[in-house]
Amino acid sequence: MNGIIVKGIGGFYYIKAADDNVYECKARGIFRKEHITPMIGDRVEIEVKGGKGSIMAILPRTTQLIRPPVANIDTLVLVIAAASPDPNLHLIDKMLINAEINGISPIICINKTDLAHREDLEEIYKNYQIINVSAEKNEGIDNLNEVITGKVSAFSGLSGVGKSSLLNLITNMKMETGEVSEKISRGRHTTRHIELLELKTGGFVLDTPGFSSLEIEGIKADELHEYFPEMADAKYNCRFRGCSHINEPDCAVKELLKTGRLAQSRYESYKELYNALKQIKEWEKK
């Protein structure tokens, strides 16, 4: 039978199979010999005998993340809060770039719209798909369900933005949620392991641990602009070929900034990430 790994604990993998049953399986020894570790989200072939299951083959992965270790993610739902905690724009930019580097379609989900309306965020990220929701008021959840139905979607974002509350609503499961500290306006980490949760409408979602830092990997500095939709085509209008969009005159990207078609925060993120990527030595990129 074919199935998908929804959970892994202590060397056992739990496979949701085509017959709608979940089987506890062990991976064949050949995977260990070939240094292949099954991942949550892997599509696999299994064999079940006498109630015991074995993973016989891992089908080719469409996407793969190292942190967290998951495979075949279609969509990254980046949850940010309209308020409490305030959005970290630079971190949002890094998450969007990392998703696209890994071939994953990003969606920005602005939660807590009952606390504030963030037209400024919608303007900054107008090149991305944005969904406004309020888990507290159960508003906008149908719109969120519509874009994740039939897909494998990872929910990510800072602690306290309401990932677990949203997942409670869309999966009808009770996950532990963290209260936001009034003192520091940050939530406690509440996600303890990675598990795919099945949607009644079809597809799976997973909650990823709260994060506070993430580095851009796998691209060179002069490729970075390709992951900023606002900037992608501007290079053809720059005066100098190979323009870094930082120090050169007659730069089309800086013209976008001047005319308001590129947000200042996005440009600041670009400069910081560009300079960080420039510091990486060639041998470190391999």
Short mmCIF file of C-alpha atoms in Angstrom, two decimals:
data_model
loop_
_atom_site.label_atom_id
_atom_site.label_comp_id
_atom_site.label_asym_id
_atom_site.label_seq_id
_atom_site.Cartn_x
_atom_site.Cartn_y
_atom_site.Cartn_z
CA MET A 1 0.00 0.00 0.00
CA ASN A 2 0.96 3.62 -0.42
CA GLY A 3 0.65 6.16 2.36
CA ILE A 4 2.07 9.27 4.00
CA ILE A 5 4.14 9.47 7.18
CA VAL A 6 2.13 11.58 9.62
CA LYS A 7 4.24 11.05 12.75
CA GLY A 8 7.51 9.51 13.90
CA ILE A 9 8.39 8.53 17.47
CA GLY A 10 11.35 6.49 18.69
CA GLY A 11 12.09 4.80 15.38
CA PHE A 12 8.43 4.01 14.68
CA TYR A 13 6.61 5.75 11.85
CA TYR A 14 2.86 6.15 11.65
CA ILE A 15 1.55 5.91 8.10
CA LYS A 16 -1.86 7.11 6.97
CA ALA A 17 -2.48 4.60 4.20
CA ALA A 18 -4.70 4.65 1.14
CA ASP A 19 -7.25 2.47 2.97
CA ASP A 20 -7.69 5.28 5.55
CA ASN A 21 -6.06 3.27 8.34
CA VAL A 22 -2.95 4.36 10.25
CA TYR A 23 -0.20 1.72 10.51
CA GLU A 24 2.77 1.66 12.86
CA CYS A 25 5.82 0.81 10.77
CA LYS A 26 9.57 0.40 11.05
CA ALA A 27 11.93 1.45 8.26
CA ARG A 28 13.83 -1.33 6.49
CA GLY A 29 17.49 -1.66 7.43
CA ILE A 30 18.56 -0.78 3.89
CA PHE A 31 17.58 2.84 4.51
CA ARG A 32 20.01 3.06 7.41
CA LYS A 33 22.77 1.50 5.29
CA GLU A 34 22.14 4.08 2.58
CA HIS A 35 21.97 6.90 5.17
CA ILE A 36 18.35 7.70 4.27
CA THR A 37 16.07 8.80 7.11
CA PRO A 38 12.30 8.80 6.53
CA MET A 39 10.76 12.22 7.12
CA ILE A 40 7.33 13.42 8.20
CA GLY A 41 5.43 14.04 4.98
CA ASP A 42 7.22 11.33 3.01
CA ARG A 43 5.05 9.39 0.57
CA VAL A 44 5.95 5.75 1.11
CA GLU A 45 5.17 2.19 0.09
CA ILE A 46 4.48 -0.09 3.03
CA GLU A 47 3.92 -3.77 3.62
CA VAL A 48 1.77 -4.96 6.54
CA LYS A 49 1.89 -8.54 7.87
CA GLY A 50 0.31 -9.73 11.09
CA GLY A 51 -0.37 -6.19 12.22
CA LYS A 52 3.32 -5.18 11.81
CA GLY A 53 4.27 -2.76 9.08
CA SER A 54 7.47 -2.03 7.18
CA ILE A 55 8.40 0.93 5.02
CA MET A 56 9.53 -0.68 1.77
CA ALA A 57 10.22 2.41 -0.34
CA ILE A 58 10.29 6.19 -0.03
CA LEU A 59 8.85 7.88 -3.10
CA PRO A 60 10.67 10.88 -4.64
CA ARG A 61 10.30 14.08 -2.61
CA THR A 62 8.95 17.24 -4.23
CA THR A 63 10.29 19.47 -1.44
CA GLN A 64 12.44 18.93 1.61
CA LEU A 65 13.19 21.05 4.67
CA ILE A 66 16.00 20.39 7.14
CA ARG A 67 14.63 22.61 9.93
CA PRO A 68 12.07 21.27 10.69
CA PRO A 69 12.76 17.91 8.96
CA VAL A 70 9.68 17.51 6.76
CA ALA A 71 9.10 16.54 3.13
CA ASN A 72 6.58 17.30 0.39
CA ILE A 73 5.28 20.57 1.82
CA ASP A 74 3.16 22.42 -0.75
CA THR A 75 2.40 25.61 1.16
CA LEU A 76 3.94 27.61 3.98
CA VAL A 77 1.28 29.48 5.94
CA LEU A 78 3.27 32.22 7.66
CA VAL A 79 1.12 33.33 10.59
CA ILE A 80 1.73 36.84 11.91
CA ALA A 81 -0.27 38.82 14.44
CA ALA A 82 -1.86 42.15 13.68
CA ALA A 83 -0.84 43.04 17.24
CA SER A 84 0.53 41.39 20.39
CA PRO A 85 3.18 40.49 19.38
CA ASP A 86 4.01 43.10 16.77
CA PRO A 87 5.21 41.63 13.45
CA ASN A 88 8.95 41.24 12.89
CA LEU A 89 9.19 42.35 9.25
CA HIS A 90 12.77 41.20 8.71
CA LEU A 91 11.92 37.72 9.99
CA ILE A 92 8.84 37.62 7.75
CA ASP A 93 11.04 38.44 4.76
CA LYS A 94 13.50 35.66 5.62
CA MET A 95 10.70 33.12 5.96
CA LEU A 96 9.18 34.11 2.62
CA ILE A 97 12.55 33.79 0.89
CA ASN A 98 13.31 30.42 2.51
CA ALA A 99 9.96 29.05 1.40
CA GLU A 100 10.54 30.03 -2.22
CA ILE A 101 14.15 28.79 -2.21
CA ASN A 102 12.72 25.39 -1.24
CA GLY A 103 9.97 25.47 -3.87
CA ILE A 104 7.18 26.03 -1.34
CA SER A 105 4.39 28.53 -2.03
CA PRO A 106 4.10 31.05 0.82
CA ILE A 107 0.86 32.54 2.15
CA ILE A 108 0.77 35.32 4.74
CA CYS A 109 -1.96 34.82 7.33
CA ILE A 110 -2.62 37.90 9.47
CA ASN A 111 -4.28 36.73 12.68
CA LYS A 112 -5.80 38.80 15.52
CA THR A 113 -7.53 41.19 13.14
CA ASP A 114 -10.00 41.76 15.98
CA LEU A 115 -7.20 43.73 17.68
CA ALA A 116 -6.06 45.84 14.72
CA HIS A 117 -6.39 46.36 10.98
CA ARG A 118 -3.03 46.26 9.20
CA GLU A 119 -3.44 47.91 5.83
CA ASP A 120 0.27 48.79 6.10
CA LEU A 121 1.22 45.10 6.07
CA GLU A 122 -1.09 44.43 3.14
CA GLU A 123 0.64 47.21 1.21
CA ILE A 124 4.15 46.00 2.06
CA TYR A 125 3.33 42.42 1.03
CA LYS A 126 0.92 43.13 -1.82
CA ASN A 127 2.88 40.75 -4.08
CA TYR A 128 1.97 37.80 -1.86
CA GLN A 129 -1.31 36.07 -1.10
CA ILE A 130 -2.65 37.47 2.18
CA ILE A 131 -5.50 36.10 4.30
CA ASN A 132 -6.92 38.06 7.24
CA VAL A 133 -8.33 35.98 10.10
CA SER A 134 -9.32 36.20 13.72
CA ALA A 135 -9.07 32.91 15.59
CA GLU A 136 -10.62 34.63 18.61
CA LYS A 137 -13.74 35.67 16.64
CA ASN A 138 -13.67 32.67 14.25
CA GLU A 139 -13.51 35.04 11.27
CA GLY A 140 -11.85 34.36 7.92
CA ILE A 141 -11.32 30.66 8.69
CA ASP A 142 -13.31 29.56 5.63
CA ASN A 143 -10.96 31.60 3.42
CA LEU A 144 -7.96 29.94 5.04
CA ASN A 145 -9.49 26.48 4.63
CA GLU A 146 -10.10 27.16 0.97
CA VAL A 147 -6.43 27.75 0.13
CA ILE A 148 -5.05 24.78 2.10
CA THR A 149 -7.62 22.10 1.19
CA GLY A 150 -6.00 19.21 -0.67
CA LYS A 151 -2.45 20.37 0.14
CA VAL A 152 0.20 19.66 2.74
CA SER A 153 0.65 22.97 4.55
CA ALA A 154 3.16 23.97 7.21
CA PHE A 155 2.12 26.65 9.71
CA SER A 156 4.95 28.76 11.04
CA GLY A 157 5.49 32.03 12.84
CA LEU A 158 6.65 33.53 16.10
CA SER A 159 5.30 32.10 19.32
CA GLY A 160 2.15 33.84 20.46
CA VAL A 161 0.76 34.69 17.02
CA GLY A 162 -2.00 32.09 17.30
CA LYS A 163 -0.85 29.13 15.19
CA SER A 164 -2.25 26.57 17.61
CA SER A 165 -5.55 28.43 17.96
CA LEU A 166 -5.96 28.48 14.17
CA LEU A 167 -5.10 24.78 13.92
CA ASN A 168 -7.67 24.01 16.60
CA LEU A 169 -10.31 25.63 14.40
CA ILE A 170 -9.36 24.02 11.09
CA THR A 171 -8.66 20.52 12.42
CA ASN A 172 -11.24 20.35 15.24
CA MET A 173 -8.45 19.09 17.49
CA LYS A 174 -7.45 20.59 20.82
CA MET A 175 -3.82 21.68 20.78
CA GLU A 176 -2.14 23.43 23.69
CA THR A 177 -1.99 27.18 23.18
CA GLY A 178 0.35 29.64 24.87
CA GLU A 179 -0.73 32.85 26.50
CA VAL A 180 1.27 35.90 25.43
CA SER A 181 3.29 37.35 28.27
CA GLU A 182 2.12 40.89 29.00
CA LYS A 183 5.62 41.80 30.09
CA ILE A 184 7.57 40.82 26.98
CA SER A 185 4.68 40.26 24.52
CA ARG A 186 6.03 36.84 23.51
CA GLY A 187 4.36 33.49 23.80
CA ARG A 188 5.79 30.32 25.31
CA HIS A 189 6.69 27.57 22.87
CA THR A 190 3.82 25.07 22.86
CA THR A 191 4.73 22.76 19.95
CA ARG A 192 6.62 19.67 21.16
CA HIS A 193 6.82 17.46 18.08
CA ILE A 194 6.05 17.57 14.39
CA GLU A 195 2.93 15.78 13.24
CA LEU A 196 0.71 15.99 10.19
CA LEU A 197 -2.90 16.65 11.11
CA GLU A 198 -5.51 15.60 8.58
CA LEU A 199 -8.12 18.07 7.35
CA LYS A 200 -11.70 16.90 6.94
CA THR A 201 -11.79 18.79 3.65
CA GLY A 202 -8.70 16.91 2.40
CA GLY A 203 -5.00 17.51 2.88
CA PHE A 204 -2.77 17.85 5.94
CA VAL A 205 -1.36 20.62 8.10
CA LEU A 206 1.52 20.67 10.54
CA ASP A 207 2.54 23.07 13.25
CA THR A 208 6.23 23.91 13.46
CA PRO A 209 7.97 25.05 16.63
CA GLY A 210 8.08 28.79 17.28
CA PHE A 211 11.23 30.31 15.85
CA SER A 212 13.28 33.40 16.59
CA SER A 213 16.10 33.16 14.06
CA LEU A 214 16.56 31.63 10.63
CA GLU A 215 19.41 31.99 8.17
CA ILE A 216 19.13 32.16 4.40
CA GLU A 217 20.96 29.22 2.80
CA GLY A 218 21.43 27.79 -0.66
CA ILE A 219 21.68 30.96 -2.77
CA LYS A 220 24.35 33.51 -3.66
CA ALA A 221 24.15 37.23 -2.93
CA ASP A 222 23.61 38.13 -6.59
CA GLU A 223 20.60 35.75 -6.75
CA LEU A 224 18.82 37.28 -3.75
CA HIS A 225 16.82 39.86 -5.74
CA GLU A 226 15.06 37.01 -7.57
CA TYR A 227 13.27 36.15 -4.31
CA PHE A 228 11.85 39.65 -3.91
CA PRO A 229 8.91 39.75 -6.38
CA GLU A 230 9.00 43.56 -6.46
CA MET A 231 12.64 43.51 -7.58
CA ALA A 232 12.79 40.46 -9.85
CA ASP A 233 12.48 42.29 -13.19
CA ALA A 234 14.11 45.57 -12.17
CA LYS A 235 17.65 44.35 -12.89
CA TYR A 236 17.00 44.66 -16.63
CA ASN A 237 16.56 48.41 -16.20
CA CYS A 238 19.65 49.07 -14.09
CA ARG A 239 22.49 51.01 -15.69
CA PHE A 240 25.14 48.47 -14.70
CA ARG A 241 25.00 44.76 -15.41
CA GLY A 242 25.31 42.79 -12.17
CA CYS A 243 24.04 45.77 -10.15
CA SER A 244 23.92 44.98 -6.43
CA HIS A 245 21.07 47.50 -6.01
CA ILE A 246 22.95 49.07 -3.10
CA ASN A 247 25.80 51.39 -4.14
CA GLU A 248 25.48 51.81 -7.91
CA PRO A 249 23.96 54.90 -9.58
CA ASP A 250 20.95 54.71 -11.94
CA CYS A 251 19.60 51.64 -10.13
CA ALA A 252 16.07 50.63 -11.07
CA VAL A 253 15.47 49.03 -7.65
CA LYS A 254 16.27 52.31 -5.88
CA GLU A 255 13.84 53.99 -8.26
CA LEU A 256 11.16 51.53 -7.10
CA LEU A 257 11.97 52.56 -3.54
CA LYS A 258 11.77 56.26 -4.39
CA THR A 259 8.35 55.88 -6.05
CA GLY A 260 6.92 53.71 -3.25
CA ARG A 261 6.63 50.52 -5.29
CA LEU A 262 9.14 48.87 -2.94
CA ALA A 263 8.65 49.24 0.81
CA GLN A 264 11.56 50.63 2.83
CA SER A 265 11.42 47.65 5.21
CA ARG A 266 11.73 45.23 2.29
CA TYR A 267 14.74 47.11 0.93
CA GLU A 268 16.39 47.14 4.38
CA SER A 269 15.87 43.36 4.58
CA TYR A 270 17.39 42.98 1.13
CA LYS A 271 20.49 44.99 2.05
CA GLU A 272 21.04 43.11 5.32
CA LEU A 273 20.61 39.71 3.69
CA TYR A 274 22.74 40.67 0.68
CA ASN A 275 25.63 41.74 2.92
CA ALA A 276 25.30 38.58 5.02
CA LEU A 277 25.39 36.37 1.89
CA LYS A 278 28.43 38.30 0.62
CA GLN A 279 30.31 37.33 3.79
CA ILE A 280 29.88 33.61 3.09
CA LYS A 281 33.02 32.16 1.52
CA GLU A 282 32.65 30.08 -1.64
CA TRP A 283 33.71 26.86 0.10
CA GLU A 284 30.98 27.38 2.72
CA LYS A 285 28.30 27.40 0.01
CA LYS A 286 29.07 23.85 -1.05
#
